[in-house]
mmCIF file of C-alpha atoms and ligand atoms in Angstrom:
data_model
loop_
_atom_site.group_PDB
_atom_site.id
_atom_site.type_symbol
_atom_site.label_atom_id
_atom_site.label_comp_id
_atom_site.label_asym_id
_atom_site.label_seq_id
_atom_site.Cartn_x
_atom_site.Cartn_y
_atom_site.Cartn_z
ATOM 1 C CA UNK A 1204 54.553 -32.408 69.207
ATOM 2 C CA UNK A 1205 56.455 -29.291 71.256
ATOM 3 C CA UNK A 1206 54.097 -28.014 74.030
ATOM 4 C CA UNK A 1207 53.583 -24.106 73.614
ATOM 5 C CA UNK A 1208 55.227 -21.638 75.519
ATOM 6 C CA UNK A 1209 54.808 -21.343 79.286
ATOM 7 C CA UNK A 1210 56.844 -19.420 82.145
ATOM 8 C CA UNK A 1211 57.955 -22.214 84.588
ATOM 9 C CA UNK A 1212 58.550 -21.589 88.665
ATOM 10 C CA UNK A 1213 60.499 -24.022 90.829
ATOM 11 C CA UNK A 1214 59.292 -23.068 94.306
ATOM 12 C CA UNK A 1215 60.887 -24.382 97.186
ATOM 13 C CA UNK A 1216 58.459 -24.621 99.850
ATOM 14 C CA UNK A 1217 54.531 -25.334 100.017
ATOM 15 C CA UNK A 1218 53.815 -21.143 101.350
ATOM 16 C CA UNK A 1219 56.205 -20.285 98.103
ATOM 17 C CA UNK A 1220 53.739 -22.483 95.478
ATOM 18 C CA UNK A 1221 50.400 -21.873 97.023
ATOM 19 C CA UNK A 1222 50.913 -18.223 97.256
ATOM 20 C CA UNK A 1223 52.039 -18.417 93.272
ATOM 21 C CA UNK A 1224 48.948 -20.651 92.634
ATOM 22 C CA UNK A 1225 46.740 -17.840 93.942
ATOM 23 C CA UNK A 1226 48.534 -15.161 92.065
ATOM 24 C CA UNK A 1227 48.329 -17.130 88.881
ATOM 25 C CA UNK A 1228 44.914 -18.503 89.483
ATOM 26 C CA UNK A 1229 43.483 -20.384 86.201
ATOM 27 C CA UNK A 1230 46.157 -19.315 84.358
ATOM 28 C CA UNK A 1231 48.600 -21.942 86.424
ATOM 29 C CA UNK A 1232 48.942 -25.801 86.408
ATOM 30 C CA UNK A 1233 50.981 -27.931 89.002
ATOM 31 C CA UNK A 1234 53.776 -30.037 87.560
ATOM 32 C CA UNK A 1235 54.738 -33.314 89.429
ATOM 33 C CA UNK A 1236 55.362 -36.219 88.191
ATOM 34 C CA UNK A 1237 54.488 -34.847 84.609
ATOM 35 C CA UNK A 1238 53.096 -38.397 83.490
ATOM 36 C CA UNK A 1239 50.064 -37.060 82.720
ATOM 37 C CA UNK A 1240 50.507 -32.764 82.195
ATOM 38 C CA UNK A 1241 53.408 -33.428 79.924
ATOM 39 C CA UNK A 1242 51.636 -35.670 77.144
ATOM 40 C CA UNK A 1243 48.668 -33.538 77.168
ATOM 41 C CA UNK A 1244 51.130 -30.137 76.704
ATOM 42 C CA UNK A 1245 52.753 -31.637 73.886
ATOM 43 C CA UNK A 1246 49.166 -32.811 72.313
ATOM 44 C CA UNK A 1247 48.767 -29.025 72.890
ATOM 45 C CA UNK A 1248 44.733 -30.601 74.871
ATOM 46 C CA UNK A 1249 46.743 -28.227 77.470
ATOM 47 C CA UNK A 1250 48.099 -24.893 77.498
ATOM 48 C CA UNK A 1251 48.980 -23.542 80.997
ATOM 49 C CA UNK A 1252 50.450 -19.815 81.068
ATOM 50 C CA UNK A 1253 52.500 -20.905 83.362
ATOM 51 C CA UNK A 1254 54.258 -24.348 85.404
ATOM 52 C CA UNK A 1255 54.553 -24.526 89.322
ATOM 53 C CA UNK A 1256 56.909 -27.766 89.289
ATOM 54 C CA UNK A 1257 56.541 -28.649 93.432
ATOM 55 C CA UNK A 1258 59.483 -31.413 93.163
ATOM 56 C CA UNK A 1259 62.079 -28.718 94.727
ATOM 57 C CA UNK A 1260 59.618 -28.856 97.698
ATOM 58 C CA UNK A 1261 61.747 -30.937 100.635
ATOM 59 C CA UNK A 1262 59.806 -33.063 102.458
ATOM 60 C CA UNK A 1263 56.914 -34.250 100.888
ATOM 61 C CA UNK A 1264 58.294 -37.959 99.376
ATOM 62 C CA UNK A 1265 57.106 -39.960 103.222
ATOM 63 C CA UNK A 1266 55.714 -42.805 103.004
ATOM 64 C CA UNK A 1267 54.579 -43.282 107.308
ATOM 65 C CA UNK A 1268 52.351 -45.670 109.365
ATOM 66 C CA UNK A 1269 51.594 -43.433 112.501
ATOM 67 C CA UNK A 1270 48.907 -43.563 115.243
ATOM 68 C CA UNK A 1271 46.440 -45.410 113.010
ATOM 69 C CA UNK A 1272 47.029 -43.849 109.842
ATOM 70 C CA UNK A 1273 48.976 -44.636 106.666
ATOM 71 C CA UNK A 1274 50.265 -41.270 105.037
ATOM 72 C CA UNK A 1275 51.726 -40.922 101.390
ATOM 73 C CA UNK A 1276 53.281 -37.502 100.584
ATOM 74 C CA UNK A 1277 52.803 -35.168 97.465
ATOM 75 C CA UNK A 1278 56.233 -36.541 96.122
ATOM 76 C CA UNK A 1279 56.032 -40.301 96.433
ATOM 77 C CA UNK A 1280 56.516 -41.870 93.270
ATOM 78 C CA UNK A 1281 54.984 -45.223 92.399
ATOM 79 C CA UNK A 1282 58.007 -46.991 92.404
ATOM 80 C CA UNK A 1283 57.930 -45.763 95.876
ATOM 81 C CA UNK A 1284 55.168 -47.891 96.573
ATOM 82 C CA UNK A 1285 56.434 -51.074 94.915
ATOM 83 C CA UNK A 1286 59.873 -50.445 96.832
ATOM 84 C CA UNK A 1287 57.852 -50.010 100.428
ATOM 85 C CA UNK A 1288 58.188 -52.763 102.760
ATOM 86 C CA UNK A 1289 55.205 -51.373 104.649
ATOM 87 C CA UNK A 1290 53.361 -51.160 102.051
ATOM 88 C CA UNK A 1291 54.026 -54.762 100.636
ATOM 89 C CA UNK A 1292 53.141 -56.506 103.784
ATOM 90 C CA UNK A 1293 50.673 -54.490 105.282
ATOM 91 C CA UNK A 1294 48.738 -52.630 101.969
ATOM 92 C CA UNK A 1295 49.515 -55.208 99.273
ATOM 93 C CA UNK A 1296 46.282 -53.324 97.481
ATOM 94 C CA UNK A 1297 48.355 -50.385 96.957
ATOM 95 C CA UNK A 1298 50.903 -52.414 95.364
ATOM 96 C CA UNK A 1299 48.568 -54.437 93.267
ATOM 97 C CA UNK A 1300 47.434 -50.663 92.008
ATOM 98 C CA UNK A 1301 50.577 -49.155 91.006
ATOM 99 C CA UNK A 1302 52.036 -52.910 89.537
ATOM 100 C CA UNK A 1303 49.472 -52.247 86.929
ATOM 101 C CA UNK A 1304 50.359 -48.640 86.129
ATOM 102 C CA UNK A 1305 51.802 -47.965 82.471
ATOM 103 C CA UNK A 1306 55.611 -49.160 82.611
ATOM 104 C CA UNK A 1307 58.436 -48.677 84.747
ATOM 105 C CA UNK A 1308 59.616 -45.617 82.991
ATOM 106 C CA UNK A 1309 56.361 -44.063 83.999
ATOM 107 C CA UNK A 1310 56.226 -44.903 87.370
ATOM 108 C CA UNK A 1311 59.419 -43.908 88.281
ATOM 109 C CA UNK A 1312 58.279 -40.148 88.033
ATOM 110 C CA UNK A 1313 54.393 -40.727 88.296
ATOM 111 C CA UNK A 1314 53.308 -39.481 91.742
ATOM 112 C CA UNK A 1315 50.204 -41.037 93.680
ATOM 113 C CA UNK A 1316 48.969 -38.463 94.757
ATOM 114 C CA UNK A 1317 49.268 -36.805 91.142
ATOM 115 C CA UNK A 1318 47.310 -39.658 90.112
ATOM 116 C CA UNK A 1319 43.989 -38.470 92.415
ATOM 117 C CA UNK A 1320 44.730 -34.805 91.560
ATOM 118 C CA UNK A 1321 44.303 -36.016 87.878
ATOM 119 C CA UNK A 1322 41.107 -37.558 88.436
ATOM 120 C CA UNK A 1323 41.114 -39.363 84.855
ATOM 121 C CA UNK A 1324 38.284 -41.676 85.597
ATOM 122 C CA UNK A 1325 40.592 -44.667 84.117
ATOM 123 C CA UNK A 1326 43.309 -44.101 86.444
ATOM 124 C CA UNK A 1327 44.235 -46.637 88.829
ATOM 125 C CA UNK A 1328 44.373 -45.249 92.623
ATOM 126 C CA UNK A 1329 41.196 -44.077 92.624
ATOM 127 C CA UNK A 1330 38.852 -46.403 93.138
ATOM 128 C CA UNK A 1331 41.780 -48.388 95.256
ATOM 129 C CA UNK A 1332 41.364 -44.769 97.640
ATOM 130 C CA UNK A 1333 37.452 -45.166 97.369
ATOM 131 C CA UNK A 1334 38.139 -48.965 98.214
ATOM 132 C CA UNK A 1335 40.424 -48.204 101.104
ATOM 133 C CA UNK A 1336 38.714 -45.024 103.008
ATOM 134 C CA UNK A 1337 40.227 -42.344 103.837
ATOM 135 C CA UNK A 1338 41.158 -38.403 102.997
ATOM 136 C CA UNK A 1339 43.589 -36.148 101.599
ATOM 137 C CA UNK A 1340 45.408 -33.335 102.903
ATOM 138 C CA UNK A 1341 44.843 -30.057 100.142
ATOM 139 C CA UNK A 1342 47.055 -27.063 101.040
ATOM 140 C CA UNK A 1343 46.452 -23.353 100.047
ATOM 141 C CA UNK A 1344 46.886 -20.097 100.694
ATOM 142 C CA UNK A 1345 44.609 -19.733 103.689
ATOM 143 C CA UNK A 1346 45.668 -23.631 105.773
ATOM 144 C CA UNK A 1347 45.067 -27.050 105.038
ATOM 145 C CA UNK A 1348 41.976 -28.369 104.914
ATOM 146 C CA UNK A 1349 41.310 -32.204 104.987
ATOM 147 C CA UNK A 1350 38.815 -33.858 101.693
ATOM 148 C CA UNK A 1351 37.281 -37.279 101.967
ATOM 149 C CA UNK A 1352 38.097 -39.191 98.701
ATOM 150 C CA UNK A 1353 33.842 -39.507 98.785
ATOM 151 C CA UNK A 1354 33.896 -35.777 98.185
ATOM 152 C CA UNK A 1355 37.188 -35.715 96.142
ATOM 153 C CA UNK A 1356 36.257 -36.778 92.561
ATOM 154 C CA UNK A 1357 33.588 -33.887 91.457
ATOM 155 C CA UNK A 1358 33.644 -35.106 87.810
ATOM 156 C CA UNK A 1359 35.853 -36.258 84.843
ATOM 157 C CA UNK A 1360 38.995 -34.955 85.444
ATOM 158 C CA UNK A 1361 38.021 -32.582 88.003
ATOM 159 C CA UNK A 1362 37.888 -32.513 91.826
ATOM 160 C CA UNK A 1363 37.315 -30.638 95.252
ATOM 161 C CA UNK A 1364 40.860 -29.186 94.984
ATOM 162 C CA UNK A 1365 40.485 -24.888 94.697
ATOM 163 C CA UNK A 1366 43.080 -23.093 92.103
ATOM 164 C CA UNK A 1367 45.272 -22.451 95.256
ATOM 165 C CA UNK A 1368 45.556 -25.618 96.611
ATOM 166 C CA UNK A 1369 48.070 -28.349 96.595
ATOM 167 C CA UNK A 1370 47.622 -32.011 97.628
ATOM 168 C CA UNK A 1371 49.839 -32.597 99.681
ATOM 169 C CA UNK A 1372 48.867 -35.748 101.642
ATOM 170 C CA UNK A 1373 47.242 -39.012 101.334
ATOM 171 C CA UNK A 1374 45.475 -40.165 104.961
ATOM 172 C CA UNK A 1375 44.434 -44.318 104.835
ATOM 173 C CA UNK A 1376 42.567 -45.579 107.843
ATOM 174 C CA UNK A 1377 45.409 -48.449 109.129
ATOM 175 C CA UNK A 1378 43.739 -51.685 108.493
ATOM 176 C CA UNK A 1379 42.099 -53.392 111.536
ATOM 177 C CA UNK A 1380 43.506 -57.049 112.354
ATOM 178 C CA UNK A 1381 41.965 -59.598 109.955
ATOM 179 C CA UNK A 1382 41.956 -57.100 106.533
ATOM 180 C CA UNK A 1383 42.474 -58.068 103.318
ATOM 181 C CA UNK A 1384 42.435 -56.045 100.057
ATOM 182 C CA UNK A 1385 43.272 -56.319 96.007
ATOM 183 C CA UNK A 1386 42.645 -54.699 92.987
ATOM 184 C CA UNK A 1387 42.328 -56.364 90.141
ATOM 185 C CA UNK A 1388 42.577 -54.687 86.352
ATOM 186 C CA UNK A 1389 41.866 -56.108 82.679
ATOM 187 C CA UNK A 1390 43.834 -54.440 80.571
ATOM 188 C CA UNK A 1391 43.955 -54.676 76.734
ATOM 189 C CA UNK A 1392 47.920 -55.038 77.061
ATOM 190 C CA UNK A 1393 50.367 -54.582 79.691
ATOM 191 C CA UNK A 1394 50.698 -50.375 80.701
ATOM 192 C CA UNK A 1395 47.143 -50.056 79.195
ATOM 193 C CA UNK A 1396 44.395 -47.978 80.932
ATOM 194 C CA UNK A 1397 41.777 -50.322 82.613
ATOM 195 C CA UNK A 1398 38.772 -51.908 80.162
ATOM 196 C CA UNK A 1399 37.756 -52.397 83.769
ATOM 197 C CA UNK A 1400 38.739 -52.421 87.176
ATOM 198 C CA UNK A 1401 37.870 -53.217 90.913
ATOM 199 C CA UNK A 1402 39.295 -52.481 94.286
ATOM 200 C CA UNK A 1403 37.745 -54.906 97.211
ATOM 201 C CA UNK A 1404 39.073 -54.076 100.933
ATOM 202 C CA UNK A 1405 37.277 -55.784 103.857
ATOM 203 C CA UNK A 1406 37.840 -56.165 107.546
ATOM 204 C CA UNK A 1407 36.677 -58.916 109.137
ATOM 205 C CA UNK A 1408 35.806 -59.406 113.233
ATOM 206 C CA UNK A 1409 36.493 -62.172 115.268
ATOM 207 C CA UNK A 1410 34.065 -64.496 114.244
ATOM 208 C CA UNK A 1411 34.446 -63.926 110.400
ATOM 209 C CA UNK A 1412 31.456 -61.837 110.070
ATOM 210 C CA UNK A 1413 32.365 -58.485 107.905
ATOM 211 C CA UNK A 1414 32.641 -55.354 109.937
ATOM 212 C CA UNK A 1415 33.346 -53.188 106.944
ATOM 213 C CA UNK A 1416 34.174 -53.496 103.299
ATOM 214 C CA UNK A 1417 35.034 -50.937 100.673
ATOM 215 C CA UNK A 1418 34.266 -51.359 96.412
ATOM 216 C CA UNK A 1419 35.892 -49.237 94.260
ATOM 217 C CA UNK A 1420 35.317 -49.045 90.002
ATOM 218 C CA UNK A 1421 37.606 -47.459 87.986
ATOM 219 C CA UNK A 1422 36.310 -46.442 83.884
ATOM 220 C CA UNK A 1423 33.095 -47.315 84.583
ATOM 221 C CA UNK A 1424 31.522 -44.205 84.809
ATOM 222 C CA UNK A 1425 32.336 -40.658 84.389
ATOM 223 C CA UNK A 1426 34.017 -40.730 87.727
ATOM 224 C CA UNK A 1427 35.743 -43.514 89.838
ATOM 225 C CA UNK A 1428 33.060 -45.338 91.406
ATOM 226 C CA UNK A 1429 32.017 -46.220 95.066
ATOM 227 C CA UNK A 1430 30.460 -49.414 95.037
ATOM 228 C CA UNK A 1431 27.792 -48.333 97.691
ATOM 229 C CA UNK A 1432 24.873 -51.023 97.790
ATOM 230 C CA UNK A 1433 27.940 -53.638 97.189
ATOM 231 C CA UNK A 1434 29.636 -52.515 100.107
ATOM 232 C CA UNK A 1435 26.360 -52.403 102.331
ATOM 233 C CA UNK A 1436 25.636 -56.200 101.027
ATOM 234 C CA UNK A 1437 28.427 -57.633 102.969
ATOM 235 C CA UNK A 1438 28.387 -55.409 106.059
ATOM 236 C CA UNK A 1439 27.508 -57.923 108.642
ATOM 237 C CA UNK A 1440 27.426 -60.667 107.179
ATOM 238 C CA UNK A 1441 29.752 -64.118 106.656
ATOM 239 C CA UNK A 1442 31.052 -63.578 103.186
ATOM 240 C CA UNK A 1443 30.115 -67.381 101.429
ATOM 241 C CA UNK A 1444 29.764 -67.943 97.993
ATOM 242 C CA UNK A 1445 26.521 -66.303 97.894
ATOM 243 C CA UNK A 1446 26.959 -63.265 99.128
ATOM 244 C CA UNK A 1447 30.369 -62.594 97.119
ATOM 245 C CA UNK A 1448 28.289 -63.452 94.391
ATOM 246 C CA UNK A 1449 25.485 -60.857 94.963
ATOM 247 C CA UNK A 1450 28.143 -57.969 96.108
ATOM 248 C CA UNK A 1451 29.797 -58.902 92.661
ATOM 249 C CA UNK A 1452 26.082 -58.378 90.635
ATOM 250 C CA UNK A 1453 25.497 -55.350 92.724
ATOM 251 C CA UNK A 1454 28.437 -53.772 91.907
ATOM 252 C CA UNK A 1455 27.751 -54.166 88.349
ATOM 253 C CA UNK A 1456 24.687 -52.832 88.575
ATOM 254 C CA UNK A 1457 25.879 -50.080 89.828
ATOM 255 C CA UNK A 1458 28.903 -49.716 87.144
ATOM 256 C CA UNK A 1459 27.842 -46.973 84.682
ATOM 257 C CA UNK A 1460 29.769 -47.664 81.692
ATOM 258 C CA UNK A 1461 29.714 -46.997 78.123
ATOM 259 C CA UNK A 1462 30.926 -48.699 74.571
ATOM 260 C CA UNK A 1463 34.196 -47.485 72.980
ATOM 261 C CA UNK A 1464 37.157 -49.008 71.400
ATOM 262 C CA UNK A 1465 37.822 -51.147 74.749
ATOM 263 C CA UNK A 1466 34.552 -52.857 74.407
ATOM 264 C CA UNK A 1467 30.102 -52.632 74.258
ATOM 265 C CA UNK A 1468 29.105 -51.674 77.678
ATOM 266 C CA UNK A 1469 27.208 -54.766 78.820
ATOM 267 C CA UNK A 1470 30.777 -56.633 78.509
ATOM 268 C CA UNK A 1471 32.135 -54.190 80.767
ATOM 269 C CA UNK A 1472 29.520 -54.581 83.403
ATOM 270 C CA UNK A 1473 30.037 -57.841 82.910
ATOM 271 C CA UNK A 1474 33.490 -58.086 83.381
ATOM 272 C CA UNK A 1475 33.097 -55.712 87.030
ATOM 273 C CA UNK A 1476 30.883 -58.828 88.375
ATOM 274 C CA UNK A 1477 33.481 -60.830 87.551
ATOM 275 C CA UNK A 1478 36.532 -58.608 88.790
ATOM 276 C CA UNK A 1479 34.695 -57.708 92.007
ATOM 277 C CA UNK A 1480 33.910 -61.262 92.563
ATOM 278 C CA UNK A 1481 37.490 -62.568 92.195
ATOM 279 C CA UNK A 1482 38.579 -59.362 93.859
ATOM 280 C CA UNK A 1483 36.467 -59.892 96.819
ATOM 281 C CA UNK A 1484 38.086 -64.080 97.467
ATOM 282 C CA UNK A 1485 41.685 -62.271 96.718
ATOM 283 C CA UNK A 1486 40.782 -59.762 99.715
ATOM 284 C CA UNK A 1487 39.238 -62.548 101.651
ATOM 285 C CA UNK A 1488 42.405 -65.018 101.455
ATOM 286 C CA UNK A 1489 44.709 -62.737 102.200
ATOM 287 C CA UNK A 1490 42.219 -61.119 105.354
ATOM 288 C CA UNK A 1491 42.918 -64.736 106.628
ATOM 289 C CA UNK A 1492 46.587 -64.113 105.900
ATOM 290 C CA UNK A 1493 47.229 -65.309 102.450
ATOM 291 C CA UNK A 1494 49.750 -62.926 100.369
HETATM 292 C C1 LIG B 1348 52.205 -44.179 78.821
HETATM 293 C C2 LIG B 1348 51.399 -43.889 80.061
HETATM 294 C C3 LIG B 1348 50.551 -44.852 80.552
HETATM 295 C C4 LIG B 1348 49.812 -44.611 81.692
HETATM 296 N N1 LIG B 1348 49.023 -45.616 82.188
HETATM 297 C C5 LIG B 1348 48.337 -45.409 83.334
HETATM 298 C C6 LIG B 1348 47.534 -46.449 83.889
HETATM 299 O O1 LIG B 1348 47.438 -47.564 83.382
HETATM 300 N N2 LIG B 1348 46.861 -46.177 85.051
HETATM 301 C C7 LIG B 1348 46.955 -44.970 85.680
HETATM 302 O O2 LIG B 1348 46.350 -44.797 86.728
HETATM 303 N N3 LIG B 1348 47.712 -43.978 85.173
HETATM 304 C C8 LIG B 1348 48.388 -44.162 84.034
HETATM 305 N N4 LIG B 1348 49.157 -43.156 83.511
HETATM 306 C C9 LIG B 1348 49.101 -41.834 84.159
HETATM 307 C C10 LIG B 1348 50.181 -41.669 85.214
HETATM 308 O O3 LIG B 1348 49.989 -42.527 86.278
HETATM 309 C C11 LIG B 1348 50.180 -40.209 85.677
HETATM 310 O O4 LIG B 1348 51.448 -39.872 86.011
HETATM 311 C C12 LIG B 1348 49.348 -39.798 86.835
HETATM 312 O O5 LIG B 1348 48.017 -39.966 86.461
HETATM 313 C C13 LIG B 1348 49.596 -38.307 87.203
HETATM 314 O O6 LIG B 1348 50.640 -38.185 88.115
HETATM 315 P P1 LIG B 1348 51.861 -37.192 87.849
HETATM 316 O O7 LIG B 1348 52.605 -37.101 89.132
HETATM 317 O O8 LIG B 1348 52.616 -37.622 86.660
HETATM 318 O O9 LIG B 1348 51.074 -35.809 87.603
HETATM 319 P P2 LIG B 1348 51.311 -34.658 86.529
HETATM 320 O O10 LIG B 1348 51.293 -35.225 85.156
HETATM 321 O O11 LIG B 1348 52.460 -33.817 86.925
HETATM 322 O O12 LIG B 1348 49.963 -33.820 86.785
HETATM 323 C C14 LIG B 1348 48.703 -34.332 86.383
HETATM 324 C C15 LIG B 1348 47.608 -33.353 86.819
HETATM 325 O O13 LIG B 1348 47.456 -33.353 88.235
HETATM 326 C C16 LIG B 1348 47.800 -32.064 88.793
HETATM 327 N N5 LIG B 1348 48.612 -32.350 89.981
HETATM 328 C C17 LIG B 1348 49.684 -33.187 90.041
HETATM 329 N N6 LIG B 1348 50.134 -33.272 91.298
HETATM 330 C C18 LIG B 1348 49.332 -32.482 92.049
HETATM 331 C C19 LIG B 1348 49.301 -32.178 93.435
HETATM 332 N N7 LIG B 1348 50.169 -32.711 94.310
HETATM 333 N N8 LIG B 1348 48.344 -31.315 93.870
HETATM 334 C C20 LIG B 1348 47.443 -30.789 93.009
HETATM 335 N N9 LIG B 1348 47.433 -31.042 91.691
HETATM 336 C C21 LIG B 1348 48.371 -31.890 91.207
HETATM 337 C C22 LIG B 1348 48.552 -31.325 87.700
HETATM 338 O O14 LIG B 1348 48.390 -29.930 87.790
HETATM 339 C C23 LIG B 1348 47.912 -31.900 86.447
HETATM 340 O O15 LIG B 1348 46.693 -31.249 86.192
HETATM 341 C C24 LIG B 1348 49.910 -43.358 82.369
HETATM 342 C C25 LIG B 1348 50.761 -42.373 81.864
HETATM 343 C C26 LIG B 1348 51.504 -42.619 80.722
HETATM 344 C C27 LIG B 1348 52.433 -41.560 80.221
#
């Protein structure tokens, strides 16, 4: 179907669009990557007044590792992420993420950080963010101001971000020595949204006990999902058989999902004990420097 009509701005720095995005107000949507905007324009389940496209902005496609942080700009594409050295050998659960992402065609123009802003409870990064730790960076008219992916996803397909503001940045906590992480997806057929999904990253001390460990869900539940009594199961502890086994039941439990054409709901919450629990030895093997 043809999208109906819009006015479309090109703005070529981050003051330019934020200062549009507060003139326009509701009446506005940011275009990036357009993997998600542009379908749902043409289904017409959209119909902005008006298109700030921010990929004229310079400087926002970085992917950096500085003073303890890992930082992804507005404009980095997925196939950014797959093409990263740095983030093959030192956050192969970003990779696993975007590998699982529709097709290459999509990923070529989807960005990352369009895929938070999006907050489709069935997309990928989420839960891998939720997983990981972290905040982003939201610009608007009056500063930056930082948002903790806890307080990022308000709701299905909504989040913390004001009419205004634009995300611009991505901040990941650098993994400690002795991390591992993966995220693992059933899908009903390759580029398919998740039936379900898991993210597992953990951080083991010296002796192999678990000094901190992060569970995201993704279309479980209205929202992505923080694994929260999962998490606090392995804090502390030596992760054997048994207690991979109870994180994996707990974060079921705490799954929230519901029957459609991707299957009842008790097979999903199945299928997160599984995933987390598989998730959770992937993490651990590669913690102790498995790939
Ligand atoms: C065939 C197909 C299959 C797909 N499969 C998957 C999948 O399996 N898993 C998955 O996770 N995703 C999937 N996607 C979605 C894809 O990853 C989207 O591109 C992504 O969710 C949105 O990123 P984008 O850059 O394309 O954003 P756009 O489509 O440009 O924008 C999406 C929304 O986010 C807002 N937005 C975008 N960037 C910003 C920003 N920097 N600041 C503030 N707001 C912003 C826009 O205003 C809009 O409301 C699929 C898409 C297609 C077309």
């Amino acid at each position: 179907m043809i999208p109906g009509a819009f006015e479309y701005s090109a703005p070529t720095s981050i003051a330019e669009a934020t200062a549009l995005l507060a003139r326009l107000g509701d009446d506005a949507k940011i275009l990036s990557g357009g993997q998600s905007l542009i379908p749902l324009l043409k289904l017409r389940l959209a119909a902005p007044k008006h298109l700030v496209d921010i990929n004229r902005i310079p400087g926002l496609a970085y992917i950096r590792e500085a003073n303890g942080v890992l930082t992804i700009g507005a404009l980095v594409r997925e196939s950014d992420l797959e093409e990263s050295d740095l983030i093959r050998t030192r956050y192969p659960i970003l990779l696993d993420t975007s590998r699982f992402i529709a097709d290459p065609l999509v990923r070529n123009l989807a960005t990352v950080c369009g895929n938070l802003a999006h907050a489709d409870p069935a997309n990928d990064h989420p839960a891998t963010m939720l997983a990981l730790g972290g905040e982003v960076v939201a610009a608007g008219q009056k500063g930056e101001r930082r948002i903790p992916f806890t307080a990022f996803f308000t709701g299905p397909f909504t989040t913390a971000l004001r009419a205004d503001e634009i995300l611009t940045e991505i901040r990941i906590p650098a993994p400690p020595p002795r991390s591992g992480g993966a995220y693992l997806k059933l899908e009903r057929k390759v580029g398919d949204f998740a039936t379900a999904a898991v993210a597992v990253q953990v951080a083991l001390g010296p002796t192999g006990v678990c000094e901190r460990a992060g569970v995201g869900l993704t279309n479980v539940g209205p929202t992505p999902i923080k694994a929260t009594r999962a998490e606090g199961s392995l804090q502390g502890k030596r992760l054997d058989d048994a207690a991979v086994k109870q994180a994996a039941q707990l974060a079921a439990d705490e799954a929230q999902p519901t029957s459609d054409y991707r299957g009842p709901a008790e097979y999903k919450r199945d299928l997160v004990r599984v995933l987390t629990g598989r998730a959770l030895r992937k993490a651990l093997e590669r913690a102790g420097g498995g790939r």
